[in-house]
Coordinates of C-alpha atoms in Angstrom, one line a residue:
X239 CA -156.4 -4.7 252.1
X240 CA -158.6 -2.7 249.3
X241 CA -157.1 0.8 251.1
X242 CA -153.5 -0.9 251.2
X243 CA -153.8 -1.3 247.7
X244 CA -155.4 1.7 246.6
X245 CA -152.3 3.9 248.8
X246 CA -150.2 2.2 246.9
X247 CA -151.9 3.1 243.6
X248 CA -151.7 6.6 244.3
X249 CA -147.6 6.6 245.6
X250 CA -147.4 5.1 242.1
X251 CA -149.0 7.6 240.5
X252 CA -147.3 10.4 241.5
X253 CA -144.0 8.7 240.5
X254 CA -144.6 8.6 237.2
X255 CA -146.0 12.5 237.2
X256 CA -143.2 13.8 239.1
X257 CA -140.9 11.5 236.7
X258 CA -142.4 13.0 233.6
X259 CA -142.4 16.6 235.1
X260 CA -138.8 16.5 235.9
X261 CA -138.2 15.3 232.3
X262 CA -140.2 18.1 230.9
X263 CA -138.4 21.0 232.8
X264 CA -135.3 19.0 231.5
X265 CA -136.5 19.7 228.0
X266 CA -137.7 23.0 228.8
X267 CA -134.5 24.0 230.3
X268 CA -132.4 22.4 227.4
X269 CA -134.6 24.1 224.8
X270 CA -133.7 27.1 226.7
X271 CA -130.4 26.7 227.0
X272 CA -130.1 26.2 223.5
X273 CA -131.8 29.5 222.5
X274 CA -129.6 30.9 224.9
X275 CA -126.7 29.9 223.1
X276 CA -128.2 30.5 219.8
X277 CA -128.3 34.0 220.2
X278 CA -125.4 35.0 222.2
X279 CA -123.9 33.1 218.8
X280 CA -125.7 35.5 216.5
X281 CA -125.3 38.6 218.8
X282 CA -121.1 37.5 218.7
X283 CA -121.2 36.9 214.9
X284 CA -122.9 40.0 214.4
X285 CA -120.4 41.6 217.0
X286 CA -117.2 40.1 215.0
X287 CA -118.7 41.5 212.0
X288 CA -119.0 44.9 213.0
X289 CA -116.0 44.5 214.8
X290 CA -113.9 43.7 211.3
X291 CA -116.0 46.5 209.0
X292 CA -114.7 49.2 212.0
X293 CA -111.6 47.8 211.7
X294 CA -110.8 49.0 208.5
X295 CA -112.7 52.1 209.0
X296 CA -110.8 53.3 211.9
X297 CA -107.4 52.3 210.4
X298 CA -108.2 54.5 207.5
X299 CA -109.3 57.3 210.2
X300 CA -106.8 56.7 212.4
X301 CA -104.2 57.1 209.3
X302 CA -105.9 59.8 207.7
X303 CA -106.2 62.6 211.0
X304 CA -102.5 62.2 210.9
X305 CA -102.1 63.1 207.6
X306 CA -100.8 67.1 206.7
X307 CA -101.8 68.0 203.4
X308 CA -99.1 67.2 201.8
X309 CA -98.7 63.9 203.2
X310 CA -102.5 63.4 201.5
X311 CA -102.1 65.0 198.2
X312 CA -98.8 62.9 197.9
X313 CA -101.3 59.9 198.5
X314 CA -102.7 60.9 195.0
X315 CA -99.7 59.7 193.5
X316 CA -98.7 56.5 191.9
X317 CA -95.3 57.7 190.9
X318 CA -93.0 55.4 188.2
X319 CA -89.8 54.7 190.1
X320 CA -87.3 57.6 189.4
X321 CA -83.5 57.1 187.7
X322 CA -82.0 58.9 190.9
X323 CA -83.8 59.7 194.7
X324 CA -86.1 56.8 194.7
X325 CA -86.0 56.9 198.6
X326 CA -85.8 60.7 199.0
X327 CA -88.6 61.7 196.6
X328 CA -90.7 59.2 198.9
X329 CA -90.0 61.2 201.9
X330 CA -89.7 64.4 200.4
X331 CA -93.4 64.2 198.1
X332 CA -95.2 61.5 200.7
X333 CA -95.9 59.2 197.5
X334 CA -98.9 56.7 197.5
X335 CA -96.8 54.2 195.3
X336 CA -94.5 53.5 192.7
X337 CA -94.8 51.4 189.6
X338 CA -92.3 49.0 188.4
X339 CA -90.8 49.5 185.3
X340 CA -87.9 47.5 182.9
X341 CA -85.1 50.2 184.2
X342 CA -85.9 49.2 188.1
X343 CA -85.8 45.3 187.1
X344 CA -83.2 44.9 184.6
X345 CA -80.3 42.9 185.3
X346 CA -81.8 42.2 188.7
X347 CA -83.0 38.9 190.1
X348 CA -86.0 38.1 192.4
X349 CA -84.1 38.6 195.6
X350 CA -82.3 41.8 194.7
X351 CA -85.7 43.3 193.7
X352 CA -87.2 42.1 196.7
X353 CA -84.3 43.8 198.9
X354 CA -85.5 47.0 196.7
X355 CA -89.3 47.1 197.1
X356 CA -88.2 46.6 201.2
X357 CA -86.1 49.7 201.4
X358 CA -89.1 51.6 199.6
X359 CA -91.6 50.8 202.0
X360 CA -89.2 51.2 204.9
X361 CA -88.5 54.5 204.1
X362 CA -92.2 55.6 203.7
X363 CA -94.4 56.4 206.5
X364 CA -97.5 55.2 205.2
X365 CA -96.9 51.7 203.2
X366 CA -97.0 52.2 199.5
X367 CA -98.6 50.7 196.6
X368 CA -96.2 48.6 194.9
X369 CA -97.6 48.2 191.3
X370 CA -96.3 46.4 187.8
X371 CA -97.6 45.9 184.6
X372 CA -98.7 42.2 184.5
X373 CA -101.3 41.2 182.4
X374 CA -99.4 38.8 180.6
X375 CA -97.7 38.3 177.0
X376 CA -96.6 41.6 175.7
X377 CA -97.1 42.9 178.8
X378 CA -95.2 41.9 181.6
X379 CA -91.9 43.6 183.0
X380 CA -91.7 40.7 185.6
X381 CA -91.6 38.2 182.2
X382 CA -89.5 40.8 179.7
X383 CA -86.7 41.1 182.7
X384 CA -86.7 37.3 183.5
X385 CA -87.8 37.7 187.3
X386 CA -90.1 35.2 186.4
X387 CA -89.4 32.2 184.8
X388 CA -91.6 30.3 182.8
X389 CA -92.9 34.3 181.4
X390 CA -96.7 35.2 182.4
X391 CA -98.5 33.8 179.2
X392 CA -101.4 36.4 177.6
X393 CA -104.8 35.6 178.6
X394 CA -105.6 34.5 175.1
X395 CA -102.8 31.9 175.3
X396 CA -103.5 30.7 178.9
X397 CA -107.4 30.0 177.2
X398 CA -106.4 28.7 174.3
X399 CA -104.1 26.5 176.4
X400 CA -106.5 25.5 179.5
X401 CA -109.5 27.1 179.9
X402 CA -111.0 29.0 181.9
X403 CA -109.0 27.1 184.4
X404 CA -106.0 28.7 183.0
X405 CA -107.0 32.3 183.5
X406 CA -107.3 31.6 187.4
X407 CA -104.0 29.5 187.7
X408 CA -102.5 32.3 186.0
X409 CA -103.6 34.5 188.6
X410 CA -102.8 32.5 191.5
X411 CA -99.4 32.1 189.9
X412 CA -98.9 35.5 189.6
X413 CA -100.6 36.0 193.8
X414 CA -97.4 34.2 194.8
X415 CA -94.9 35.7 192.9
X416 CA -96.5 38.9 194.4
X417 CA -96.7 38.1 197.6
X418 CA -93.1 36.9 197.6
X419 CA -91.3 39.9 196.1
X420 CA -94.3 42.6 197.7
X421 CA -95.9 44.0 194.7
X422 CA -100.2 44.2 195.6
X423 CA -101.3 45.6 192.2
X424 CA -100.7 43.8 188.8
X425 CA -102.8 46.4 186.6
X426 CA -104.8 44.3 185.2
X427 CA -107.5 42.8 183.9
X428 CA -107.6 44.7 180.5
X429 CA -111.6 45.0 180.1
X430 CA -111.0 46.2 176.8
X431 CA -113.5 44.0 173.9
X432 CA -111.5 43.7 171.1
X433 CA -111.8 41.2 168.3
X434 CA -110.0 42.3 165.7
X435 CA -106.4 40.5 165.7
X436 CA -105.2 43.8 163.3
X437 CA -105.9 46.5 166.9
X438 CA -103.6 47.6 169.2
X439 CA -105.0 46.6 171.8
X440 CA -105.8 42.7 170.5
X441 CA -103.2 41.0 172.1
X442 CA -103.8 42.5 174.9
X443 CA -107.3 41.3 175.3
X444 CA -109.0 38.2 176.2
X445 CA -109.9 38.6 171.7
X446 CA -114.1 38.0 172.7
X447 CA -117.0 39.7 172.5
X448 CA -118.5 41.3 175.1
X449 CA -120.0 38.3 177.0
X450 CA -116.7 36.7 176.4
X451 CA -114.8 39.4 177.6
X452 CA -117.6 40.0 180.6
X453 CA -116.7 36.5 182.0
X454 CA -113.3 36.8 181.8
X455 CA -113.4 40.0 184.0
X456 CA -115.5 38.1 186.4
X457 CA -113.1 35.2 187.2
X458 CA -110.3 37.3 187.1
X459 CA -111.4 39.9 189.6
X460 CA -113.2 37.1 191.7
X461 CA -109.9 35.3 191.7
X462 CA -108.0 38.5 192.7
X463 CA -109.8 38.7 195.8
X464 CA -109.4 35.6 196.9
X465 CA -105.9 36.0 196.6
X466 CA -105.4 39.5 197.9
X467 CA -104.1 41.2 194.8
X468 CA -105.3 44.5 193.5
X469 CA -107.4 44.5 190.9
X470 CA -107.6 47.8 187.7
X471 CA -110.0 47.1 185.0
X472 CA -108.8 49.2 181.7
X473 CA -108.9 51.3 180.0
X474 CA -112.3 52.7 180.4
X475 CA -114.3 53.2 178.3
X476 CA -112.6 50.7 176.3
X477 CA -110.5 50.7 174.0
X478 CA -112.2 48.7 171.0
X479 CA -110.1 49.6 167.5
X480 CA -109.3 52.7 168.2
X481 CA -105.3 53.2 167.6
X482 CA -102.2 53.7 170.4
X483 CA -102.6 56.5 172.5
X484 CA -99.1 56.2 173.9
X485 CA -98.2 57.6 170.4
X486 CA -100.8 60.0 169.4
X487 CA -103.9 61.9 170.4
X488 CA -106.5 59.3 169.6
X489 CA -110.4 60.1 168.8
X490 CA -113.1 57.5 169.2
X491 CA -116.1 58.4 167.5
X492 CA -118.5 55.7 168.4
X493 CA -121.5 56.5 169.5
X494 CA -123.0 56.6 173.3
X495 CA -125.5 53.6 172.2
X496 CA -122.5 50.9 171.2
X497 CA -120.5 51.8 174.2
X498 CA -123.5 51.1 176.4
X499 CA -124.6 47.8 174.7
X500 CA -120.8 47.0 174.0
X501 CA -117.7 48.3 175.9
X502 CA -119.8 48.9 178.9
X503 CA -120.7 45.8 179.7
X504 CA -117.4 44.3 180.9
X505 CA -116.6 47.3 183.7
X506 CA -119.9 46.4 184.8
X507 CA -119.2 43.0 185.3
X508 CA -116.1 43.8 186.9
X509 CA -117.3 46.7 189.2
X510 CA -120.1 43.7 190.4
X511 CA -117.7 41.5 191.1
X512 CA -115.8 43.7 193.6
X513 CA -113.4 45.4 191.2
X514 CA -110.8 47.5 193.7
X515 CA -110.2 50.2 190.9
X516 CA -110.4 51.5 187.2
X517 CA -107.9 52.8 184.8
X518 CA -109.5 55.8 182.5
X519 CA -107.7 56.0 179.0
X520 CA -106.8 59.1 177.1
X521 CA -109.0 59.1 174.2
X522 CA -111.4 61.2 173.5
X523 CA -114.7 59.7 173.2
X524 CA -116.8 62.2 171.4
X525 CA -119.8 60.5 172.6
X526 CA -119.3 61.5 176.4
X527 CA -116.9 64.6 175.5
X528 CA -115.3 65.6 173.0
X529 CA -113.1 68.4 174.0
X530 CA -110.5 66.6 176.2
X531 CA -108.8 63.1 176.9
X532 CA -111.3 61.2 178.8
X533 CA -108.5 60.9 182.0
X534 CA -109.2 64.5 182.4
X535 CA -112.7 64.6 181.5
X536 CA -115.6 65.4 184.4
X537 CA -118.0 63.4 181.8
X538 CA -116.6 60.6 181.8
X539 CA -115.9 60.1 185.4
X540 CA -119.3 61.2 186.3
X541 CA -120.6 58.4 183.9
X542 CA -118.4 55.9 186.2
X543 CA -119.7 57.3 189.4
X544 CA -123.0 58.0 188.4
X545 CA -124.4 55.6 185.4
X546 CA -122.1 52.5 186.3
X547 CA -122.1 53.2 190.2
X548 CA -118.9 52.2 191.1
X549 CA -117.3 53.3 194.1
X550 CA -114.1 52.2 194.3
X551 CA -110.8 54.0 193.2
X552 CA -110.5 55.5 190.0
X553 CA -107.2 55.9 188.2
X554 CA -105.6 57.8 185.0
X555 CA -103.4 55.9 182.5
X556 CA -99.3 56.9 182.3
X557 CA -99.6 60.8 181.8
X558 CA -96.8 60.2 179.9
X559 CA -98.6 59.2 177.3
X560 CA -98.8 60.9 174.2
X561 CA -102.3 60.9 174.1
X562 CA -102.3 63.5 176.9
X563 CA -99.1 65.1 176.7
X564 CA -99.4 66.6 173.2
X565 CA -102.7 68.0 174.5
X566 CA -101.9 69.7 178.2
X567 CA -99.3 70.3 180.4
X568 CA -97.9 67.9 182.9
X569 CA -98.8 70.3 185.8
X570 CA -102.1 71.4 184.7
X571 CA -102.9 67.8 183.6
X572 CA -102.4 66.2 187.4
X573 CA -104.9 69.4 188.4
X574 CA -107.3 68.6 185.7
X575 CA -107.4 64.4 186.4
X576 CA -108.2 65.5 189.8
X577 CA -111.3 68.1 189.1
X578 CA -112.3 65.2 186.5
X579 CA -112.6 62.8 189.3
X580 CA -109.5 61.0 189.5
X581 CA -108.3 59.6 192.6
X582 CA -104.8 58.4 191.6
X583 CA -102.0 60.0 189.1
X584 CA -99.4 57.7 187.4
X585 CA -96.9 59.8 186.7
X586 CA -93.5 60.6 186.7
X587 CA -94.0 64.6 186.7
X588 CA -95.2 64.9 190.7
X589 CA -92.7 66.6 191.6
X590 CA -93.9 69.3 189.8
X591 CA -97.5 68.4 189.9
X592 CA -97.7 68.2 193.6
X593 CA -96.3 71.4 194.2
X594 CA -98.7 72.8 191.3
X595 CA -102.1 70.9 193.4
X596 CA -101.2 72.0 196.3
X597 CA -101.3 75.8 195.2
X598 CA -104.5 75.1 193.4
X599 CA -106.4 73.5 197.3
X600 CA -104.9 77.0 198.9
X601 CA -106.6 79.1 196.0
X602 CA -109.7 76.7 195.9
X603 CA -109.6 75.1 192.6
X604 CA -109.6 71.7 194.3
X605 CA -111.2 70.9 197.8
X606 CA -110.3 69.5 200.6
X607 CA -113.5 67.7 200.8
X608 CA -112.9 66.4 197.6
X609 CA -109.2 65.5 198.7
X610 CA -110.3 63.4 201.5
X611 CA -112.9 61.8 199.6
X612 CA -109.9 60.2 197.5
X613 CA -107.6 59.4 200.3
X614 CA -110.6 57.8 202.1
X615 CA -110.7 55.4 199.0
X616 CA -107.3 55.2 198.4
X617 CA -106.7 53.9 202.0
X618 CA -109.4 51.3 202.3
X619 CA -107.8 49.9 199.3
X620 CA -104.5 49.9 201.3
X621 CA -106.0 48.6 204.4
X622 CA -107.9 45.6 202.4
X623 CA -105.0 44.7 200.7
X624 CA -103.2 44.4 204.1
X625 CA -100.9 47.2 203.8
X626 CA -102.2 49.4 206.7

């Protein structure tokens, strides 16, 4: 009886232990399972990442080692529409884009403008920057030419009216209008600190200081992102209360100190926000250098680069401009933006600047290296933006 019972107390036993060791390897083999799967996650995230980053790298690659250099120093330009040839001078100069003015909207509604924009990128091989003044109040051609209708308020008026709330409905306002008609870049938001209601540039400006103005930037560029619209912060290195350059050569004789603790400090909020590019003005800023129109100044450009670190694509303002025109050529201005650092022209002269570049790569004046550097940028912009 005593050795029935104690057999039975050792089947028991081992029950229970081969109970609790299959539940263990359960565990074990759950706990495995889940690492398993945790990492084959992570290594597929990390995968997609990578993927996404090449992606845009080997669009711009792919686009690029197809590119004569023509075709490239034609990406240089963002060319305000011609009166006559708008779809020959795309395919006859390879243009990078072309900006919007009254002429090309006036009389026009949003679908005939539309029908337009279409026929320019369908007749250029690589898609094109489609670009229009819009920062709102005084200027906006979508507002002045009733394509939009209520206008695009200034970005004093839209705070005065709603907050900062207003600023980014603005913006997503505009993102739809955009999207709809296929314009990417708005040129804007005007970085410019400006606080005296009796300067040009005033009513152009958010009217704060330079924290004011900072935050501003931030939001607006954050909120351009989000909605997949180009973003140009101008007109570096700010305007302040200096007078129009689109009527004269202007001078700004403040000194390197002010612009560092003052104007500076909205590009920098915009460039660490993800800013896609920045507009150079034509004043001469004797601080930096005093010998030429800071849109054709190595100084200056080297102070973006190199003191604000931005990487993104630099731009001159409308070489039409009085500011530059009364000082240079057309031709020898488009050469001299370039060798300053720019990496896109708004002009309407390319067809005599492109010609005039390309002589000046073939007797080493300009590099190729330094070519490609631009159309590298110039492309990934594209390619973000969803263009290529």
């Amino acid at each position: 009886m005593k050795k029935l019972l104690l057999f039975s107390l050792l089947v028991l036993a081992s029950v229970v232990t081969l109970t609790a060791c299959g539940s263990s390897e359960k565990k074990s083999s759950a706990s495995s399972h889940s690492t398993t799967t945790s990492k084959s996650t992570t290594t597929k995230t990390s995968k997609e990442d990578t993927s996404e980053n090449k992606s845009v790298k080997e669009k711009v690659k792919q686009t690029m080692d197809g590119m004569s250099i023509e075709e490239k120093v034609g990406q240089l330009f963002m060319a305000r529409v011609p009166e006559a040839n708008q779809i020959a001078d795309i395919q006859q100069y390879h243009l990078g884009g072309y900006l919007l003015f009254d002429r090309d909207m006036e009389g026009k509604g949003q679908s005939d403008l539309k029908q337009i924009i279409a026929s320019y990128q369908a007749a250029s091989q690589t898609p094109m920057f489609i670009g229009s003044d819009e920062e709102g109040g005084t200027v906006s051609r979508l507002s002045r030419n009733q394509i939009v209708s209520p206008a695009f308020e200034s970005p004093q008026v839209q705070y005065q009216t709603n907050g900062w709330d207003g600023i980014t409905q603005d913006i997503d306002r505009k993102a739809q209008v955009f999207k709809e008609l296929g314009i990417q870049i708005g040129m804007f938001p005007d970085a410019d600190v400006s606080t005296d209601s009796q300067s040009f540039i005033y009513d152009r400006t958010i009217g704060m200081d330079a924290a004011g103005t900072s935050k501003y930037v931030t939001l607006s560029v954050d909120e351009m992102k989000k909605q997949m619209i180009g973003s140009t912060l101008k007109h570096f290195p700010g305007y302040g209360n200096n007078r129009d350059s689109h009527v004269e050569i202007v001078t700004d004789d403040r000194s390197l100190e002010d612009l560092r603790k003052n104007d500076f400090l909205p590009f920098e909020a915009g460039i660490k926000a993800g800013a896609d590019s920045i507009m150079v003005s034509h004043n001469i800023v004797q601080a930096i250098d005093g010998n030429r129109p800071a849109s054709i100044s190595k100084p200056v450009h080297d102070t973006i680069r190199n003191e604000l670190g931005f990487k993104g694509v630099i731009m001159t303002d409308d070489m039409d401009m009085a500011g530059l025109a009364d000082f240079i050529s057309q031709e020898e201005a488009g050469l001299q933006a370039l060798q300053a650092g720019n990496d896109m022209i708004l002009s309407s002269s390319y067809s005599t600047q492109i010609p005039y570049i390309l002589t000046a790569i073939q007797n080493g004046e300009y590099s190729e290296k330094q070519l490609d550097q631009s159309v590298e940028r110039l492309l990934t912009w594209k390619a973000n933006l969803g263009l290529i």
